[in-house]
Short mmCIF file of C-alpha atoms and ligand atoms in Angstrom, two decimals:
data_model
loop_
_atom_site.label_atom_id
_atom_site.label_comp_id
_atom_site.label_asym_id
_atom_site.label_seq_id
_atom_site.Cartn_x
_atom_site.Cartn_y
_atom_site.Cartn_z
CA UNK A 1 20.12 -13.61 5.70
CA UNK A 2 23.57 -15.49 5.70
CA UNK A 3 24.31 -16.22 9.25
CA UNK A 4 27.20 -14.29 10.97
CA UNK A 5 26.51 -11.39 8.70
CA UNK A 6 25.21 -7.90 9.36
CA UNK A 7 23.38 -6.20 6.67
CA UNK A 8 25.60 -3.09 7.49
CA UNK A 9 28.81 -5.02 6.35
CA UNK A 10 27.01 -5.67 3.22
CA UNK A 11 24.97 -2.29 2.59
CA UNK A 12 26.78 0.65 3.89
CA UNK A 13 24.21 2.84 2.10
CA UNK A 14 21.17 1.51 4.03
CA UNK A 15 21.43 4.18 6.94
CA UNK A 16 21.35 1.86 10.16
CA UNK A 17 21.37 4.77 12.62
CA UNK A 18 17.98 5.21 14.61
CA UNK A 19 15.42 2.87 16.36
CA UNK A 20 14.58 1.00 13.04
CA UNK A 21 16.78 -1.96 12.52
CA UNK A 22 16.64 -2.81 8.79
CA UNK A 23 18.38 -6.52 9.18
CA UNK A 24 16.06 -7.29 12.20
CA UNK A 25 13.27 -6.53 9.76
CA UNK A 26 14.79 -8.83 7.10
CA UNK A 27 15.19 -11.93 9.14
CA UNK A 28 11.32 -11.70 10.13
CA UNK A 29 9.72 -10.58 6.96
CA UNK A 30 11.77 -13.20 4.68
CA UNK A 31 9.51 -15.70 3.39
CA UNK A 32 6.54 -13.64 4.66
CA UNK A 33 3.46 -13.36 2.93
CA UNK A 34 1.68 -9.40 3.25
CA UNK A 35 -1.92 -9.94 3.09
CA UNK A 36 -3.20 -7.33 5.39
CA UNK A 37 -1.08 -4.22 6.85
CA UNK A 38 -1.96 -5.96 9.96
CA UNK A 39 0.87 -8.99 9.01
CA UNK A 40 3.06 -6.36 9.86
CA UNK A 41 4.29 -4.81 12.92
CA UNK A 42 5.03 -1.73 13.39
CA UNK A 43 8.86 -2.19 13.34
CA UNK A 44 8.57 -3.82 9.89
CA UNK A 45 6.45 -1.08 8.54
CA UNK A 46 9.25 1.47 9.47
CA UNK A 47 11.80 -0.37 7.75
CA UNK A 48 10.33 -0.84 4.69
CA UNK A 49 10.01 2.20 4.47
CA UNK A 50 13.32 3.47 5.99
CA UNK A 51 14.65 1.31 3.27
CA UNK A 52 12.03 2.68 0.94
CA UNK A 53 13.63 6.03 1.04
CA UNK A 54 17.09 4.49 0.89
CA UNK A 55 16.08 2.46 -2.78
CA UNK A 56 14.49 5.87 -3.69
CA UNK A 57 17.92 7.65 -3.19
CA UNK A 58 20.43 4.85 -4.50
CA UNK A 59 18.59 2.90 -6.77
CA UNK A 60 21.65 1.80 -8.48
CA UNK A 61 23.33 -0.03 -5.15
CA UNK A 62 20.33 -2.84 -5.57
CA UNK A 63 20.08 -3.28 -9.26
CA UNK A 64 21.13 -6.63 -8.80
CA UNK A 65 20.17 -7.22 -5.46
CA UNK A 66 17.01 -9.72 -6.83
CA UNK A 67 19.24 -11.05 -9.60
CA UNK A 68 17.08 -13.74 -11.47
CA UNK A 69 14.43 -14.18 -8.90
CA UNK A 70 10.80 -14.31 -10.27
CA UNK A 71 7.69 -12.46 -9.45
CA UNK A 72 4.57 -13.32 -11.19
CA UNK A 73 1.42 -10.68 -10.66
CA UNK A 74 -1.83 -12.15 -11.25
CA UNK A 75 -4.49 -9.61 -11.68
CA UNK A 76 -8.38 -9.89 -11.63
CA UNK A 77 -8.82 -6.20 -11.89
CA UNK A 78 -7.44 -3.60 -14.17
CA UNK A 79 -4.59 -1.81 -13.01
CA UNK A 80 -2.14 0.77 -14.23
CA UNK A 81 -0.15 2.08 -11.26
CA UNK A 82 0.36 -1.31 -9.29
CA UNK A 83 1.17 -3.23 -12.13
CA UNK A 84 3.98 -1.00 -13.80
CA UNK A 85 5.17 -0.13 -11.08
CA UNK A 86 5.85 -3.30 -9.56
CA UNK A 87 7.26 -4.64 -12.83
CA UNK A 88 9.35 -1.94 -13.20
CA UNK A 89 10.40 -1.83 -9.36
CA UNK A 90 11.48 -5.57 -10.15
CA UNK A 91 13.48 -5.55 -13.01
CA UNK A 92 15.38 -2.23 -11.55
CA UNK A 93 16.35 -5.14 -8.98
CA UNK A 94 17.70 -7.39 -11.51
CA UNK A 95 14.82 -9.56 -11.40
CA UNK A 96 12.38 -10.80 -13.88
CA UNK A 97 8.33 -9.90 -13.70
CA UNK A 98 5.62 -12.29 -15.20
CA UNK A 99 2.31 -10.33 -15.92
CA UNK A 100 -0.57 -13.12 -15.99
CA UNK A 101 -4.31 -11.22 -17.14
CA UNK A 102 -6.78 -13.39 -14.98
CA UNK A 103 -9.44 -10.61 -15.62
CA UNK A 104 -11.64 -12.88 -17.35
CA UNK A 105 -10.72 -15.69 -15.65
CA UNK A 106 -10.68 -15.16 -11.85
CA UNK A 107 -8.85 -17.32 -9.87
CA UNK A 108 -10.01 -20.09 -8.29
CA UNK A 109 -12.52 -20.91 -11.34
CA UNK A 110 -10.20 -22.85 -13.66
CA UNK A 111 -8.92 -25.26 -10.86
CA UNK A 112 -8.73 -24.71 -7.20
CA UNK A 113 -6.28 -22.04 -5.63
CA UNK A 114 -4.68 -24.67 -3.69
CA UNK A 115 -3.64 -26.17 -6.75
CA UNK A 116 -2.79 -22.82 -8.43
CA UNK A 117 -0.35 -22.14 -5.32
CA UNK A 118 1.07 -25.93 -5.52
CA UNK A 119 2.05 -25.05 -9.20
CA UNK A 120 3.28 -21.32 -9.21
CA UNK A 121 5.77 -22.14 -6.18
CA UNK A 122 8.06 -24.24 -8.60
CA UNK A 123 8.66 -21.39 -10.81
CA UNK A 124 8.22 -18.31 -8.98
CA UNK A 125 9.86 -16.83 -5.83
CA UNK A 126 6.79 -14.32 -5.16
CA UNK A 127 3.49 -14.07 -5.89
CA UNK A 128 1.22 -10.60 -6.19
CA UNK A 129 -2.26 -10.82 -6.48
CA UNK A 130 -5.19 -8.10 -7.22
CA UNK A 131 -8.66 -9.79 -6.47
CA UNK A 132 -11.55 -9.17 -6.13
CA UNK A 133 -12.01 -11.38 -2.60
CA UNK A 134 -9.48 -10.73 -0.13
CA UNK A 135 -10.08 -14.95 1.03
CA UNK A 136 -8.05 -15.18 -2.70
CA UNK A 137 -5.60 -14.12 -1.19
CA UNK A 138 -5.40 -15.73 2.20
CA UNK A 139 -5.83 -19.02 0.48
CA UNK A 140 -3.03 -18.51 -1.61
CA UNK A 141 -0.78 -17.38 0.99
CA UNK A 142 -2.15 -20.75 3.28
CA UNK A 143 -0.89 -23.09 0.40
CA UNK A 144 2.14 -21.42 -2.09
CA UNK A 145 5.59 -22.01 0.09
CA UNK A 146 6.47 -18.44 -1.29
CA UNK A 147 5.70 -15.09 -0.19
CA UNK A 148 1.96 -13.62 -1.32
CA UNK A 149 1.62 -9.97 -1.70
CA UNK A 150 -1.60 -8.26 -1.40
CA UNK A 151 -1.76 -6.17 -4.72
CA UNK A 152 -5.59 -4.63 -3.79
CA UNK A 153 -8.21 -6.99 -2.89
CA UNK A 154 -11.68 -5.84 -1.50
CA UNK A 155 -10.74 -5.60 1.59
CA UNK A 156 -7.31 -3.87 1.54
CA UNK A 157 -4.72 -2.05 -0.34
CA UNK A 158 -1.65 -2.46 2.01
CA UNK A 159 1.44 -1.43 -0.77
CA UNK A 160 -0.72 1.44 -1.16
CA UNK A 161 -0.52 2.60 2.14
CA UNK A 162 3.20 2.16 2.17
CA UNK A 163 3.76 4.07 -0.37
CA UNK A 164 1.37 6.47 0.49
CA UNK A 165 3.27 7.28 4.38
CA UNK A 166 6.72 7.04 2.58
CA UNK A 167 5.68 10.26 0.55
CA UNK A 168 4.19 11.48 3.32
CA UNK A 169 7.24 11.02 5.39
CA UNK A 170 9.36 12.98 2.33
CA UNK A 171 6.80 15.71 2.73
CA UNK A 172 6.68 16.19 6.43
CA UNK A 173 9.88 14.57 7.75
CA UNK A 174 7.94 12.58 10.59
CA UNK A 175 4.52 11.80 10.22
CA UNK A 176 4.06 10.86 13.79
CA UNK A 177 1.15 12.95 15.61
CA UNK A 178 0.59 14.04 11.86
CA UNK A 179 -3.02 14.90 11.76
CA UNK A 180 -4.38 12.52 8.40
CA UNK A 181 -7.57 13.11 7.10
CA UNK A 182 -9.52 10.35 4.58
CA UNK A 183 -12.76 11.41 3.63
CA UNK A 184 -15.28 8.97 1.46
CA UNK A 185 -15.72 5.67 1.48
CA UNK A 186 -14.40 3.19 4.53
CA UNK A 187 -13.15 0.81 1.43
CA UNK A 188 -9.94 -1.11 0.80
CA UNK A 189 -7.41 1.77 0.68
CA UNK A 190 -8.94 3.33 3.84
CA UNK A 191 -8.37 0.30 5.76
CA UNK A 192 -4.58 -0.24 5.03
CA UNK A 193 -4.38 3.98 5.74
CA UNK A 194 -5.90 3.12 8.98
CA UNK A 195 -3.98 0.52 9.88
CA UNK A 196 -0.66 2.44 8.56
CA UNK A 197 -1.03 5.54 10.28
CA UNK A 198 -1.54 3.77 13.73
CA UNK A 199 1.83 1.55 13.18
CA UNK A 200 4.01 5.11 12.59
CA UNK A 201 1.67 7.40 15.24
CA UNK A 202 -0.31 9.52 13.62
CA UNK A 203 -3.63 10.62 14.30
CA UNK A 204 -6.04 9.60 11.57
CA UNK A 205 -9.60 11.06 11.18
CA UNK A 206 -12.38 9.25 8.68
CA UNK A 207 -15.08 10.67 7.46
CA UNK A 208 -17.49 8.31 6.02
CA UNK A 209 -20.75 8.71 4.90
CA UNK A 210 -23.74 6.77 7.46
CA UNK A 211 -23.38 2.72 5.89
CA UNK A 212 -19.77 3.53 4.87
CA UNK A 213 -17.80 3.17 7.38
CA UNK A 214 -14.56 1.31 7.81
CA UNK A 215 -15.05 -2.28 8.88
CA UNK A 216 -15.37 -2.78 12.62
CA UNK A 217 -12.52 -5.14 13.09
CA UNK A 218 -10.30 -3.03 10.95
CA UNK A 219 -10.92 0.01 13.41
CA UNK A 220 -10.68 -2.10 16.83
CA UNK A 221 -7.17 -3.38 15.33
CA UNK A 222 -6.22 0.43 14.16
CA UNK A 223 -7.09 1.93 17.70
CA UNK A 224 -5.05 -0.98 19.35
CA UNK A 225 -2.20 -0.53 17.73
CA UNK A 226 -2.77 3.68 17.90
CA UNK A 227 -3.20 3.26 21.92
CA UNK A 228 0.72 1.41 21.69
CA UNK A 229 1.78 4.62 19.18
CA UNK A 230 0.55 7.17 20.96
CA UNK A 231 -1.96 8.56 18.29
CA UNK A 232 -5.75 8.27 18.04
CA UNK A 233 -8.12 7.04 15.16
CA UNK A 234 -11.57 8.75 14.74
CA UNK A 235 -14.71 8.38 12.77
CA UNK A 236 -17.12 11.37 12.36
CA UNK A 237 -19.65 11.64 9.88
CA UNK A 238 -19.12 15.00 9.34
CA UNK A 239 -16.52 15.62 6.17
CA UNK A 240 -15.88 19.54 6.61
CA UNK A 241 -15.26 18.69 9.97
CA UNK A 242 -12.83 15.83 9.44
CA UNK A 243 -10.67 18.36 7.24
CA UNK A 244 -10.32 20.79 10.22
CA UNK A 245 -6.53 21.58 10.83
CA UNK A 246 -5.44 18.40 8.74
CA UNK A 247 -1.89 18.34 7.54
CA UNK A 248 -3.25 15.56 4.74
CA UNK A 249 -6.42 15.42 3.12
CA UNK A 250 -6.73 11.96 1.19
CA UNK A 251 -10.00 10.31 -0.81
CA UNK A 252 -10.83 7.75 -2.97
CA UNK A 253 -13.06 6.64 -5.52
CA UNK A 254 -16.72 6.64 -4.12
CA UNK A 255 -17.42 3.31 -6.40
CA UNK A 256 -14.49 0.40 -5.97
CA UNK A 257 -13.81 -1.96 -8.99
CA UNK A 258 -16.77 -4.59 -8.08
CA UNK A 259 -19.54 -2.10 -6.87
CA UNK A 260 -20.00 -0.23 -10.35
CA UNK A 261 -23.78 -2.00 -9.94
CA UNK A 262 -24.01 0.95 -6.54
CA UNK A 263 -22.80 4.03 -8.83
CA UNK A 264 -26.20 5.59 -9.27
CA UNK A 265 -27.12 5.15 -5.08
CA UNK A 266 -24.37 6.07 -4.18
CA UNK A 267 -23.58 9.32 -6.09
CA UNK A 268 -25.84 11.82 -3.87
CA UNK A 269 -24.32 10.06 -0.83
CA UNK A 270 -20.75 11.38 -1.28
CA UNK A 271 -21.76 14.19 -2.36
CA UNK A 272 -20.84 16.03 0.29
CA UNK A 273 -17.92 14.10 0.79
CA UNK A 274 -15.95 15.74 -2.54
CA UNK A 275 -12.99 16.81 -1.54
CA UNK A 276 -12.80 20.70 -3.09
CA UNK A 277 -11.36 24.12 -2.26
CA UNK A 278 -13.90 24.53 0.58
CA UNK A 279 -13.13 21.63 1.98
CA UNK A 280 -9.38 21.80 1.69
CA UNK A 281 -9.86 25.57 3.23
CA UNK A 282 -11.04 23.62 6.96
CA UNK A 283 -7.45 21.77 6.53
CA UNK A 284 -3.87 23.60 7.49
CA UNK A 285 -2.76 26.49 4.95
CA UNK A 286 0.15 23.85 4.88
CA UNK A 287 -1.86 20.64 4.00
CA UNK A 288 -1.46 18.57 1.43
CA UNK A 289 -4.19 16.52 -1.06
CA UNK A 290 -3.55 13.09 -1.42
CA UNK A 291 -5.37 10.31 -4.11
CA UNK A 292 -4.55 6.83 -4.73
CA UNK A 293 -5.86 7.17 -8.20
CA UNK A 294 -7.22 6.66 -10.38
CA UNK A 295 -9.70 9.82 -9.62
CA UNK A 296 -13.16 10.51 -11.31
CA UNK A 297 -12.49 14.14 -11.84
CA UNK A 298 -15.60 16.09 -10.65
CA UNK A 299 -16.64 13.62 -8.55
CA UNK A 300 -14.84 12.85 -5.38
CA UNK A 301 -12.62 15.59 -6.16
CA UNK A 302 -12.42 18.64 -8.28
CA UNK A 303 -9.96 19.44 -10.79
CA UNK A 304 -8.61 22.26 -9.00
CA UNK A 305 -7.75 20.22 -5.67
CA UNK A 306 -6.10 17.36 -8.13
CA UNK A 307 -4.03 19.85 -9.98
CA UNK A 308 -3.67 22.71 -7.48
CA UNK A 309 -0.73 23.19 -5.61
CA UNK A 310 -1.32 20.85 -2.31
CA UNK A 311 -1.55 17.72 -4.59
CA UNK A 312 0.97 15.11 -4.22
CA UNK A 313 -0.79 12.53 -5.53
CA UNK A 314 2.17 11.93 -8.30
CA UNK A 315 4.56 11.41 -6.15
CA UNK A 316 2.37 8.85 -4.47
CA UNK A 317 2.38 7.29 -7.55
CA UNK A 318 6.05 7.14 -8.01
CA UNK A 319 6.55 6.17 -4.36
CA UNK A 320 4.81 3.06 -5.31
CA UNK A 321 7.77 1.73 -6.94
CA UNK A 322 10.27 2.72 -4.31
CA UNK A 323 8.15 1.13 -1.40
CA UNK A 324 7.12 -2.01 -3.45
CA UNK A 325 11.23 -2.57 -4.02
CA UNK A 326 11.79 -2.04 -0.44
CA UNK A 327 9.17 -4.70 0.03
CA UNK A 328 10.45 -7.25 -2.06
CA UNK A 329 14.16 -6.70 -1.09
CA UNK A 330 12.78 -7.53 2.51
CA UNK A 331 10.39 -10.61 1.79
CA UNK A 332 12.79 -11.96 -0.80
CA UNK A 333 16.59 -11.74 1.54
CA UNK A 334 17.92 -8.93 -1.13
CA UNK A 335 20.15 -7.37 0.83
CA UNK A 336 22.34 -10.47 0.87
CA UNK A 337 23.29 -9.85 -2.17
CA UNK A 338 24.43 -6.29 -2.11
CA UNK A 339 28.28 -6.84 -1.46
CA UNK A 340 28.27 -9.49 -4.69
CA UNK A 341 26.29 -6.96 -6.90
CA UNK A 342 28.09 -3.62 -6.53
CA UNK A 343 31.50 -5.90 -6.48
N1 CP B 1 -3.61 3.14 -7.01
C1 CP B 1 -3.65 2.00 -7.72
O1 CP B 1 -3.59 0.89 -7.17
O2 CP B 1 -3.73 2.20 -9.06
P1 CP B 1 -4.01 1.06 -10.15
O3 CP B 1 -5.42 0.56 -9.90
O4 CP B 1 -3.87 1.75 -11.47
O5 CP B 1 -3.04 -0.04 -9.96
N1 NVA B 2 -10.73 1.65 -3.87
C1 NVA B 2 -10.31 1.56 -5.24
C2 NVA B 2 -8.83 1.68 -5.32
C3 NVA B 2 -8.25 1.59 -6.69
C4 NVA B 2 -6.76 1.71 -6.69
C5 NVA B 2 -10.79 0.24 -5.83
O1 NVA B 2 -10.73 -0.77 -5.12
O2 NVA B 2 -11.21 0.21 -6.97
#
């Protein structure tokens, strides 16, 4: 950010009132790389998406806030959601998105990502990855001299989880001491959920099946950061009983991209974990369903849950756009630009 300049001389439609302090935010996420949720604090989580819901209302105030800056997404997995709606999210900003297919040829395999990072960071001024290891990522972020954003790896999903508490936040106003519910498995999206909910106070239950939980470290760091929030993460076995008096229910795919080899074992596992009218019945009269997607329809959830009247899990979808541009205005110093663009 220019120095001597307030972001509320430049955006008077970014609302500045409250405890989250949008320009604070920019000056320490500029240049940042988002691996993990947990390269965030909870400050920065709020305003991205405080300014999420701003982008959402007033799109056309930043459509030239990323004027000719350059995002490339490199993608090891398939993708429909992440990918279109970061592309789109970027050129709404005036910017230009580079799609580059590395599903047959994963990263690291053609030369070294060291070298890959060395290159990209002459052309690019942001780099989102979807890999299969999440070290793909860190190692990019340790050598490319611009921002790396975690676009799913196997270990976390973190513009997911943005997205995911900005609808939640349209739905419910505040989602703090909001009583969040993920059942299945303790996998990539569940971690960044975890580590989310903590950061904005709300109390998140998981129900896992035995061998699926959430990984240990990601549940030590989640009930740190709950203790500072006031909130409380817990674990039960016991799905019907992790719905009980949930304002949000929210699953995922029992088999992540890379474990299609475990579909068979783990089927009768989650079983019990499908998230259908009997389960949504333990949950508030007032809950909603959430989904990342994509969903395997009979599986971890029935059709009638996906397309009854709780789901919101469209406009999670859309919110991924909204909270990705709030993102990249923050890592990329957008909001300098707002006086020039609307002038
Ligand atoms: N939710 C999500 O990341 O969807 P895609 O795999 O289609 O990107
Ligand atoms: N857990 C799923 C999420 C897909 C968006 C996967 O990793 O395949």
């Amino acid at each position: 950010m220019a120095s001597g300049m307030l972001v509320r001389d430049l955006a008077p439609e970014v609302d500045m009132s409250g405890d989250v302090d949008i320009a604070e935010a920019m000056k320490r996420l500029a240049g940042k790389d988002v691996c993990s949720i947990s390269d965030l604090t909870s400050g920065e989580t709020r305003a991205i998406l405080k300014l999420g819901h701003e982008v959402k209302r007033n799109p056309r105030a930043y459509r030239h806030a990323l004027d000719a800056k350059q995002m490339v997404l490199m993608f090891e997995k398939a993708s429909l959601r992440t990918r279109l709606s970061f592309e789109a999210g970027m050129n709404t900003l005036g910017g230009n998105a580079v799609f580059f297919d590395q599903t047959n040829s994963p990263l690291g395999e053609r030369e070294s990502i060291a070298d890959v990072a060395r290159n990209v960071e002459r052309w690019v001024d942001v780099i989102v990855l979807r890999t299969y290891a999440h070290d793909t990522i860190t190692e990019m972020a340790a050598h490319a001299r611009v921002p790396v954003v975690n676009a799913l790896s196997d270990f976390e999903h973190p513009c997911q989880a943005l997205a995911d508490f900005l609808t939640l936040e349209e739905h419910f106003g505040s989602v703090q001491k909001l009583n969040f519910t993920y059942v299945g498995d303790g996998n990539n999206v569940c971690h960044s959920l975890m580590l989310v909910g903590a950061q904005l106070g709300a109390n998140v239950t998981v129900a896992t099946p035995r061998g699926y939980s959430p990984d240990i470290e990601i549940v030590t760091r989640a009930r740190e950061i709950a203790a500072e929030n006031g909130c409380e993460i817990r674990l039960t076995q016991d799905p019907l009983a992790g719905a009980e008096d949930a304002d949000a229910v929210y699953t995922d795919v029992c088999v992540s991209m890379g474990f299609e080899h475990e579909s068979t074992k783990r089927a009768p596992i989650f079983r019990p974990f499908q998230v259908n009218e009997a389960m949504m019945a333990r949950a508030k009269s007032s809950a909603v369903f959430m989904h990342c997607l994509p969903a395997r329809r009979g599986a971890e959830v029935t059709d009638a849950v996906l397309d009854g009247p709780q789901s919101i899990v469209f406009d999670q979808a859309e919110n991924r756009m909204h909270a990705q541009k709030a993102l990249l205005l923050l890592l990329l110093g957008g909001l300098d630009n707002l006086s020039g663009a609307r002038s």
